[in-house]
């Protein structure tokens, strides 16, 4: 409908209702101002300019059912246009005589490219940030490939990608640990001190090796070299790490290619007053007729094991070629030392040793007094701290 047609229609309506004349000339402004005549003027639709050519569209009243809307805005809705649903009655009383509508015209063809209504193929993983909806760990949920970014539920891997693998421990270090290592690098672990009965300039790798063929967690462990290996035939093969005080906990995973708990006296670990290999003020976790505590040959065994009062020996042993979680609680001032294996309390030595000690370091490796077995020996996930760490 043209602007002239709209004005004509409105003026006819007003004339029919009020018998007024002189609609005015500026149709673009909505007709003549009739308020000065004192006549009562029925409520009129407001004309809103919604097109580029200045055509006006009423925002009130009953829209013509035969006048289809013409899209002249390039396919985009006008922010100022008001859409009224067909059949909605106007709030104003309109006159009954209405000029006939002009003949409908064919709507203009909008040639503006429109968004495709076909389903959009989302590239793999485009539905969301990798792993945003899944759990990192078992199952490794990754981003989904369906539109909307839904991730695979219940550990399923979406077609668009795969979540990261389970990170083997090594990340189990407690916040208050004074030492913690899974031996994933080739360097001497941070905080560890290497000393031995030999040239102080000797590299720690002479007696130890980061071994990728055996590990409890991660990708490697610490192997103590055998005596038969070059330059490794020595009594003392230990690292010393800070204990943080006389009362502390140590947790380590140990593997040996012979049974743990031999008849002769050899030590795997110790709470000591300093990092000197010759320090005699220490409590060892050792072999001596089975697994035991040994402080200057004062030996304590688990109940019912060790040297028997009735004669004979009953060593407490652990199988070869398996990883064993060993926890040690040392209390030098309180003189109570406790051994846990696989989370179970095995040995409590009270009033031991004979006098209080001031522990400052924890040592681990191998101290081969008798060394009747030139064993393969590995350590992994060693942690030291003021509170119990626990087995994984």
PDB file of N, CA, C and O in Angstrom, residues 292-343:
ATOM      1  N   UNK A 292      62.887 -55.856  59.989  1.00  0.00           N
ATOM      2  CA  UNK A 292      63.013 -55.463  61.391  1.00  0.00           C
ATOM      3  C   UNK A 292      63.446 -54.011  61.488  1.00  0.00           C
ATOM      4  O   UNK A 292      63.762 -53.356  60.484  1.00  0.00           O
ATOM      5  N   UNK A 293      63.466 -53.496  62.717  1.00  0.00           N
ATOM      6  CA  UNK A 293      64.179 -52.262  63.057  1.00  0.00           C
ATOM      7  C   UNK A 293      65.505 -52.665  63.694  1.00  0.00           C
ATOM      8  O   UNK A 293      65.576 -53.617  64.487  1.00  0.00           O
ATOM      9  N   UNK A 294      66.558 -51.901  63.360  1.00  0.00           N
ATOM     10  CA  UNK A 294      67.881 -52.186  63.922  1.00  0.00           C
ATOM     11  C   UNK A 294      68.543 -50.878  64.316  1.00  0.00           C
ATOM     12  O   UNK A 294      68.712 -49.983  63.488  1.00  0.00           O
ATOM     13  N   UNK A 295      68.895 -50.756  65.584  1.00  0.00           N
ATOM     14  CA  UNK A 295      69.623 -49.588  66.094  1.00  0.00           C
ATOM     15  C   UNK A 295      70.868 -50.112  66.796  1.00  0.00           C
ATOM     16  O   UNK A 295      70.802 -50.597  67.934  1.00  0.00           O
ATOM     17  N   UNK A 296      71.996 -50.037  66.079  1.00  0.00           N
ATOM     18  CA  UNK A 296      73.273 -50.526  66.627  1.00  0.00           C
ATOM     19  C   UNK A 296      73.133 -51.966  67.117  1.00  0.00           C
ATOM     20  O   UNK A 296      73.545 -52.312  68.243  1.00  0.00           O
ATOM     21  N   UNK A 297      72.535 -52.810  66.275  1.00  0.00           N
ATOM     22  CA  UNK A 297      72.333 -54.235  66.524  1.00  0.00           C
ATOM     23  C   UNK A 297      71.357 -54.539  67.646  1.00  0.00           C
ATOM     24  O   UNK A 297      71.268 -55.676  68.113  1.00  0.00           O
ATOM     25  N   UNK A 298      70.626 -53.533  68.099  1.00  0.00           N
ATOM     26  CA  UNK A 298      69.474 -53.773  68.961  1.00  0.00           C
ATOM     27  C   UNK A 298      68.287 -53.917  68.001  1.00  0.00           C
ATOM     28  O   UNK A 298      67.856 -52.939  67.373  1.00  0.00           O
ATOM     29  N   UNK A 299      67.790 -55.161  67.891  1.00  0.00           N
ATOM     30  CA  UNK A 299      66.843 -55.473  66.815  1.00  0.00           C
ATOM     31  C   UNK A 299      65.446 -55.711  67.384  1.00  0.00           C
ATOM     32  O   UNK A 299      65.282 -56.350  68.431  1.00  0.00           O
ATOM     33  N   UNK A 300      64.420 -55.183  66.653  1.00  0.00           N
ATOM     34  CA  UNK A 300      63.020 -55.429  67.001  1.00  0.00           C
ATOM     35  C   UNK A 300      62.315 -56.019  65.777  1.00  0.00           C
ATOM     36  O   UNK A 300      62.492 -55.539  64.667  1.00  0.00           O
ATOM     37  N   UNK A 301      61.519 -57.059  66.030  1.00  0.00           N
ATOM     38  CA  UNK A 301      60.814 -57.744  64.960  1.00  0.00           C
ATOM     39  C   UNK A 301      59.295 -57.660  65.152  1.00  0.00           C
ATOM     40  O   UNK A 301      58.833 -57.420  66.276  1.00  0.00           O
ATOM     41  N   UNK A 302      58.539 -57.933  64.128  1.00  0.00           N
ATOM     42  CA  UNK A 302      57.091 -58.085  64.315  1.00  0.00           C
ATOM     43  C   UNK A 302      56.802 -59.239  65.274  1.00  0.00           C
ATOM     44  O   UNK A 302      57.589 -60.196  65.372  1.00  0.00           O
ATOM     45  N   UNK A 303      55.705 -59.148  65.989  1.00  0.00           N
ATOM     46  CA  UNK A 303      55.355 -60.186  66.958  1.00  0.00           C
ATOM     47  C   UNK A 303      55.318 -61.563  66.298  1.00  0.00           C
ATOM     48  O   UNK A 303      54.685 -61.755  65.248  1.00  0.00           O
ATOM     49  N   UNK A 304      56.042 -62.498  66.938  1.00  0.00           N
ATOM     50  CA  UNK A 304      56.069 -63.868  66.459  1.00  0.00           C
ATOM     51  C   UNK A 304      57.120 -64.136  65.398  1.00  0.00           C
ATOM     52  O   UNK A 304      57.255 -65.274  64.935  1.00  0.00           O
ATOM     53  N   UNK A 305      57.892 -63.103  65.016  1.00  0.00           N
ATOM     54  CA  UNK A 305      58.901 -63.282  63.970  1.00  0.00           C
ATOM     55  C   UNK A 305      60.295 -62.973  64.512  1.00  0.00           C
ATOM     56  O   UNK A 305      60.466 -62.513  65.639  1.00  0.00           O
ATOM     57  N   UNK A 306      61.300 -63.263  63.687  1.00  0.00           N
ATOM     58  CA  UNK A 306      62.685 -63.015  64.061  1.00  0.00           C
ATOM     59  C   UNK A 306      63.292 -64.189  64.805  1.00  0.00           C
ATOM     60  O   UNK A 306      62.904 -65.347  64.602  1.00  0.00           O
ATOM     61  N   UNK A 307      64.239 -63.889  65.664  1.00  0.00           N
ATOM     62  CA  UNK A 307      64.857 -64.932  66.487  1.00  0.00           C
ATOM     63  C   UNK A 307      63.881 -65.332  67.591  1.00  0.00           C
ATOM     64  O   UNK A 307      63.403 -64.487  68.339  1.00  0.00           O
ATOM     65  N   UNK A 308      63.622 -66.600  67.696  1.00  0.00           N
ATOM     66  CA  UNK A 308      62.626 -67.086  68.639  1.00  0.00           C
ATOM     67  C   UNK A 308      63.264 -67.391  69.996  1.00  0.00           C
ATOM     68  O   UNK A 308      64.394 -67.900  70.075  1.00  0.00           O
ATOM     69  N   UNK A 309      62.576 -67.075  71.069  1.00  0.00           N
ATOM     70  CA  UNK A 309      63.094 -67.329  72.413  1.00  0.00           C
ATOM     71  C   UNK A 309      63.246 -68.823  72.677  1.00  0.00           C
ATOM     72  O   UNK A 309      64.032 -69.242  73.532  1.00  0.00           O
ATOM     73  N   UNK A 310      62.524 -69.596  71.951  1.00  0.00           N
ATOM     74  CA  UNK A 310      62.610 -71.048  72.119  1.00  0.00           C
ATOM     75  C   UNK A 310      63.637 -71.678  71.178  1.00  0.00           C
ATOM     76  O   UNK A 310      63.793 -72.904  71.146  1.00  0.00           O
ATOM     77  N   UNK A 311      64.320 -70.799  70.422  1.00  0.00           N
ATOM     78  CA  UNK A 311      65.307 -71.292  69.468  1.00  0.00           C
ATOM     79  C   UNK A 311      64.751 -71.291  68.056  1.00  0.00           C
ATOM     80  O   UNK A 311      63.542 -71.387  67.825  1.00  0.00           O
ATOM     81  N   UNK A 312      65.647 -71.139  67.119  1.00  0.00           N
ATOM     82  CA  UNK A 312      65.228 -71.095  65.717  1.00  0.00           C
ATOM     83  C   UNK A 312      64.859 -69.692  65.266  1.00  0.00           C
ATOM     84  O   UNK A 312      64.761 -68.746  66.064  1.00  0.00           O
ATOM     85  N   UNK A 313      64.687 -69.536  63.979  1.00  0.00           N
ATOM     86  CA  UNK A 313      64.365 -68.242  63.383  1.00  0.00           C
ATOM     87  C   UNK A 313      63.068 -68.324  62.578  1.00  0.00           C
ATOM     88  O   UNK A 313      62.747 -69.360  61.989  1.00  0.00           O
ATOM     89  N   UNK A 314      62.357 -67.246  62.579  1.00  0.00           N
ATOM     90  CA  UNK A 314      61.129 -67.139  61.787  1.00  0.00           C
ATOM     91  C   UNK A 314      61.117 -65.762  61.125  1.00  0.00           C
ATOM     92  O   UNK A 314      60.501 -64.822  61.629  1.00  0.00           O
ATOM     93  N   UNK A 315      61.793 -65.605  60.004  1.00  0.00           N
ATOM     94  CA  UNK A 315      61.910 -64.281  59.392  1.00  0.00           C
ATOM     95  C   UNK A 315      60.599 -63.812  58.771  1.00  0.00           C
ATOM     96  O   UNK A 315      59.849 -64.618  58.188  1.00  0.00           O
ATOM     97  N   UNK A 316      60.354 -62.529  58.924  1.00  0.00           N
ATOM     98  CA  UNK A 316      59.208 -61.893  58.253  1.00  0.00           C
ATOM     99  C   UNK A 316      59.702 -61.449  56.889  1.00  0.00           C
ATOM    100  O   UNK A 316      60.605 -60.610  56.782  1.00  0.00           O
ATOM    101  N   UNK A 317      59.128 -61.971  55.823  1.00  0.00           N
ATOM    102  CA  UNK A 317      59.619 -61.683  54.465  1.00  0.00           C
ATOM    103  C   UNK A 317      58.491 -61.182  53.570  1.00  0.00           C
ATOM    104  O   UNK A 317      57.298 -61.359  53.858  1.00  0.00           O
ATOM    105  N   UNK A 318      58.910 -60.536  52.474  1.00  0.00           N
ATOM    106  CA  UNK A 318      57.986 -60.112  51.425  1.00  0.00           C
ATOM    107  C   UNK A 318      58.454 -60.712  50.107  1.00  0.00           C
ATOM    108  O   UNK A 318      59.664 -60.797  49.850  1.00  0.00           O
ATOM    109  N   UNK A 319      57.541 -61.104  49.237  1.00  0.00           N
ATOM    110  CA  UNK A 319      57.920 -61.810  48.018  1.00  0.00           C
ATOM    111  C   UNK A 319      58.788 -60.968  47.083  1.00  0.00           C
ATOM    112  O   UNK A 319      58.693 -59.740  47.045  1.00  0.00           O
ATOM    113  N   UNK A 320      59.615 -61.662  46.330  1.00  0.00           N
ATOM    114  CA  UNK A 320      60.447 -61.015  45.315  1.00  0.00           C
ATOM    115  C   UNK A 320      59.595 -60.625  44.107  1.00  0.00           C
ATOM    116  O   UNK A 320      58.497 -61.151  43.903  1.00  0.00           O
ATOM    117  N   UNK A 321      60.132 -59.666  43.361  1.00  0.00           N
ATOM    118  CA  UNK A 321      59.560 -59.247  42.071  1.00  0.00           C
ATOM    119  C   UNK A 321      58.132 -58.729  42.175  1.00  0.00           C
ATOM    120  O   UNK A 321      57.317 -58.907  41.267  1.00  0.00           O
ATOM    121  N   UNK A 322      57.843 -58.075  43.285  1.00  0.00           N
ATOM    122  CA  UNK A 322      56.571 -57.380  43.474  1.00  0.00           C
ATOM    123  C   UNK A 322      56.841 -56.026  44.109  1.00  0.00           C
ATOM    124  O   UNK A 322      57.812 -55.854  44.852  1.00  0.00           O
ATOM    125  N   UNK A 323      55.962 -55.071  43.823  1.00  0.00           N
ATOM    126  CA  UNK A 323      56.066 -53.761  44.480  1.00  0.00           C
ATOM    127  C   UNK A 323      55.352 -53.827  45.829  1.00  0.00           C
ATOM    128  O   UNK A 323      54.221 -54.320  45.912  1.00  0.00           O
ATOM    129  N   UNK A 324      56.021 -53.333  46.858  1.00  0.00           N
ATOM    130  CA  UNK A 324      55.465 -53.332  48.209  1.00  0.00           C
ATOM    131  C   UNK A 324      55.438 -51.911  48.754  1.00  0.00           C
ATOM    132  O   UNK A 324      56.451 -51.188  48.697  1.00  0.00           O
ATOM    133  N   UNK A 325      54.260 -51.516  49.282  1.00  0.00           N
ATOM    134  CA  UNK A 325      54.145 -50.194  49.916  1.00  0.00           C
ATOM    135  C   UNK A 325      54.595 -50.305  51.365  1.00  0.00           C
ATOM    136  O   UNK A 325      54.002 -51.046  52.160  1.00  0.00           O
ATOM    137  N   UNK A 326      55.624 -49.558  51.700  1.00  0.00           N
ATOM    138  CA  UNK A 326      56.190 -49.585  53.053  1.00  0.00           C
ATOM    139  C   UNK A 326      56.096 -48.185  53.638  1.00  0.00           C
ATOM    140  O   UNK A 326      56.544 -47.207  53.032  1.00  0.00           O
ATOM    141  N   UNK A 327      55.492 -48.107  54.833  1.00  0.00           N
ATOM    142  CA  UNK A 327      55.390 -46.838  55.556  1.00  0.00           C
ATOM    143  C   UNK A 327      56.161 -46.962  56.867  1.00  0.00           C
ATOM    144  O   UNK A 327      56.081 -47.982  57.556  1.00  0.00           O
ATOM    145  N   UNK A 328      56.877 -45.904  57.195  1.00  0.00           N
ATOM    146  CA  UNK A 328      57.672 -45.866  58.414  1.00  0.00           C
ATOM    147  C   UNK A 328      57.335 -44.591  59.195  1.00  0.00           C
ATOM    148  O   UNK A 328      57.331 -43.494  58.622  1.00  0.00           O
ATOM    149  N   UNK A 329      57.044 -44.759  60.480  1.00  0.00           N
ATOM    150  CA  UNK A 329      56.833 -43.604  61.344  1.00  0.00           C
ATOM    151  C   UNK A 329      57.934 -43.600  62.395  1.00  0.00           C
ATOM    152  O   UNK A 329      57.997 -44.495  63.250  1.00  0.00           O
ATOM    153  N   UNK A 330      58.806 -42.610  62.289  1.00  0.00           N
ATOM    154  CA  UNK A 330      59.923 -42.478  63.231  1.00  0.00           C
ATOM    155  C   UNK A 330      59.627 -41.368  64.229  1.00  0.00           C
ATOM    156  O   UNK A 330      59.186 -40.274  63.846  1.00  0.00           O
ATOM    157  N   UNK A 331      59.885 -41.656  65.499  1.00  0.00           N
ATOM    158  CA  UNK A 331      59.765 -40.644  66.550  1.00  0.00           C
ATOM    159  C   UNK A 331      60.999 -40.769  67.445  1.00  0.00           C
ATOM    160  O   UNK A 331      61.032 -41.590  68.373  1.00  0.00           O
ATOM    161  N   UNK A 332      62.015 -39.954  67.138  1.00  0.00           N
ATOM    162  CA  UNK A 332      63.273 -40.041  67.875  1.00  0.00           C
ATOM    163  C   UNK A 332      63.157 -39.567  69.300  1.00  0.00           C
ATOM    164  O   UNK A 332      63.767 -40.158  70.210  1.00  0.00           O
ATOM    165  N   UNK A 333      62.389 -38.494  69.534  1.00  0.00           N
ATOM    166  CA  UNK A 333      62.242 -37.966  70.893  1.00  0.00           C
ATOM    167  C   UNK A 333      61.316 -38.846  71.721  1.00  0.00           C
ATOM    168  O   UNK A 333      61.581 -39.122  72.901  1.00  0.00           O
ATOM    169  N   UNK A 334      60.233 -39.319  71.109  1.00  0.00           N
ATOM    170  CA  UNK A 334      59.278 -40.157  71.839  1.00  0.00           C
ATOM    171  C   UNK A 334      59.691 -41.607  71.931  1.00  0.00           C
ATOM    172  O   UNK A 334      59.082 -42.376  72.679  1.00  0.00           O
ATOM    173  N   UNK A 335      60.710 -42.004  71.132  1.00  0.00           N
ATOM    174  CA  UNK A 335      61.264 -43.354  71.143  1.00  0.00           C
ATOM    175  C   UNK A 335      60.194 -44.415  70.847  1.00  0.00           C
ATOM    176  O   UNK A 335      60.082 -45.425  71.520  1.00  0.00           O
ATOM    177  N   UNK A 336      59.436 -44.135  69.751  1.00  0.00           N
ATOM    178  CA  UNK A 336      58.465 -45.109  69.242  1.00  0.00           C
ATOM    179  C   UNK A 336      58.629 -45.154  67.726  1.00  0.00           C
ATOM    180  O   UNK A 336      58.491 -44.135  67.051  1.00  0.00           O
ATOM    181  N   UNK A 337      58.915 -46.344  67.200  1.00  0.00           N
ATOM    182  CA  UNK A 337      59.113 -46.517  65.758  1.00  0.00           C
ATOM    183  C   UNK A 337      58.081 -47.537  65.264  1.00  0.00           C
ATOM    184  O   UNK A 337      57.895 -48.586  65.901  1.00  0.00           O
ATOM    185  N   UNK A 338      57.433 -47.225  64.130  1.00  0.00           N
ATOM    186  CA  UNK A 338      56.330 -48.064  63.664  1.00  0.00           C
ATOM    187  C   UNK A 338      56.505 -48.399  62.180  1.00  0.00           C
ATOM    188  O   UNK A 338      56.882 -47.536  61.381  1.00  0.00           O
ATOM    189  N   UNK A 339      56.217 -49.650  61.853  1.00  0.00           N
ATOM    190  CA  UNK A 339      56.303 -50.137  60.478  1.00  0.00           C
ATOM    191  C   UNK A 339      54.916 -50.559  59.995  1.00  0.00           C
ATOM    192  O   UNK A 339      54.201 -51.288  60.683  1.00  0.00           O
ATOM    193  N   UNK A 340      54.557 -50.074  58.784  1.00  0.00           N
ATOM    194  CA  UNK A 340      53.312 -50.479  58.121  1.00  0.00           C
ATOM    195  C   UNK A 340      53.680 -51.072  56.766  1.00  0.00           C
ATOM    196  O   UNK A 340      54.551 -50.548  56.062  1.00  0.00           O
ATOM    197  N   UNK A 341      53.005 -52.134  56.396  1.00  0.00           N
ATOM    198  CA  UNK A 341      53.184 -52.738  55.074  1.00  0.00           C
ATOM    199  C   UNK A 341      51.813 -52.891  54.438  1.00  0.00           C
ATOM    200  O   UNK A 341      50.893 -53.457  55.050  1.00  0.00           O
ATOM    201  N   UNK A 342      51.673 -52.330  53.228  1.00  0.00           N
ATOM    202  CA  UNK A 342      50.390 -52.332  52.508  1.00  0.00           C
ATOM    203  C   UNK A 342      49.277 -51.729  53.360  1.00  0.00           C
ATOM    204  O   UNK A 342      48.133 -52.180  53.329  1.00  0.00           O
ATOM    205  N   UNK A 343      49.623 -50.711  54.160  1.00  0.00           N
ATOM    206  CA  UNK A 343      48.648 -50.000  54.974  1.00  0.00           C
ATOM    207  C   UNK A 343      48.356 -50.622  56.317  1.00  0.00           C
ATOM    208  O   UNK A 343      47.627 -50.038  57.124  1.00  0.00           O
TER     209      UNK A 343
END
